[in-house]
Amino acid sequence: MVKIDKIKNNRTSILLGKNIVYFRQLPKYQWSQNTLAHKLNSDKGYLSQIEKAKRRASTNYIERLCRVFDIEPEELFKNRDFKPKSRIDSQK
């Protein structure tokens, strides 16, 4: 049997991952995972795993995301209706 807490945490991780993609793909940024990872002083593989909710982001990582996107933390946990692009190759 799956514990309720595990389901809630996974939903939070999924929401965070979707919002990272949302902000990365805004016209203002149009950043690839590689570009964002570089700006975060992080690894592209780690970022990819967070976006796919396969890993959980630390509060430090969330703070870094907020600084890079110039947003408040709650923006990373909002429900948004958007269709992610399949790929961004931009190296901006």
Coordinates of C-alpha atoms in Angstrom, one line a residue:
M1 CA 0.0 0.0 0.0
V2 CA 1.3 3.5 -0.9
K3 CA 1.4 6.0 1.9
I4 CA -0.5 9.3 1.4
D5 CA 2.6 11.4 2.3
K6 CA 4.5 9.7 -0.6
I7 CA 1.8 10.6 -3.0
K8 CA 1.6 14.2 -1.8
N9 CA 5.4 14.6 -2.1
N10 CA 5.4 13.2 -5.5
R11 CA 2.7 15.6 -6.6
T12 CA 4.8 18.5 -5.3
S13 CA 7.9 17.2 -7.1
I14 CA 5.9 16.9 -10.3
L15 CA 4.5 20.4 -10.0
L16 CA 8.0 21.8 -9.3
G17 CA 9.4 20.0 -12.4
K18 CA 6.6 21.3 -14.6
N19 CA 7.1 24.8 -13.4
I20 CA 10.9 24.7 -14.0
V21 CA 10.1 23.7 -17.6
Y22 CA 7.4 26.5 -17.8
F23 CA 9.9 29.2 -16.7
R24 CA 12.7 27.8 -18.9
Q25 CA 10.4 28.0 -21.9
L26 CA 9.1 31.5 -21.4
P27 CA 9.9 33.8 -24.3
K28 CA 12.0 35.9 -21.9
Y29 CA 14.4 32.9 -21.4
Q30 CA 14.0 30.1 -24.0
W31 CA 16.7 28.2 -22.1
S32 CA 17.7 24.6 -22.7
Q33 CA 18.3 22.4 -19.7
N34 CA 22.0 22.8 -20.4
T35 CA 21.8 26.6 -20.2
L36 CA 19.8 26.6 -17.0
A37 CA 22.0 24.0 -15.4
H38 CA 25.0 26.2 -16.2
K39 CA 23.3 29.3 -14.7
L40 CA 22.5 27.3 -11.6
N41 CA 26.1 25.9 -11.4
S42 CA 24.5 22.5 -11.6
D43 CA 24.5 19.4 -13.7
K44 CA 22.1 18.9 -16.6
G45 CA 21.4 15.3 -15.6
Y46 CA 20.4 16.5 -12.1
L47 CA 18.2 19.2 -13.5
S48 CA 16.5 16.7 -15.8
Q49 CA 15.8 14.3 -13.0
I50 CA 14.2 17.2 -11.0
E51 CA 12.1 18.2 -14.0
K52 CA 10.9 14.6 -14.3
A53 CA 10.2 14.3 -10.6
K54 CA 12.7 11.5 -10.2
R55 CA 14.8 13.5 -7.7
R56 CA 13.7 16.0 -5.1
A57 CA 15.2 19.5 -5.1
S58 CA 16.8 20.8 -2.0
T59 CA 15.6 24.2 -0.6
N60 CA 19.0 25.6 -1.6
Y61 CA 18.4 24.5 -5.2
I62 CA 14.9 26.0 -5.1
E63 CA 16.4 29.3 -3.9
R64 CA 18.9 29.2 -6.7
L65 CA 16.1 28.7 -9.2
C66 CA 14.2 31.6 -7.8
R67 CA 17.3 33.9 -8.1
V68 CA 17.9 32.8 -11.7
F69 CA 14.3 33.3 -12.7
D70 CA 13.8 36.4 -10.4
I71 CA 10.7 34.9 -8.8
E72 CA 9.3 34.1 -5.4
P73 CA 9.3 30.4 -4.3
E74 CA 5.6 30.1 -4.5
E75 CA 5.8 30.7 -8.3
L76 CA 7.5 27.3 -8.6
F77 CA 4.5 25.5 -7.0
K78 CA 1.5 27.1 -8.9
N79 CA -0.8 25.0 -11.0
R80 CA -0.4 26.2 -14.6
D81 CA -2.1 25.2 -17.8
F82 CA 0.6 25.2 -20.5
K83 CA 1.9 22.9 -23.1
P84 CA 5.6 22.4 -22.9
K85 CA 7.6 22.5 -26.1
S86 CA 9.2 19.2 -26.9
R87 CA 12.7 20.6 -27.1
I88 CA 14.6 23.8 -26.7
D89 CA 18.0 23.8 -28.4
S90 CA 18.8 27.4 -27.6
Q91 CA 22.1 28.0 -25.9
K92 CA 21.2 31.5 -24.7

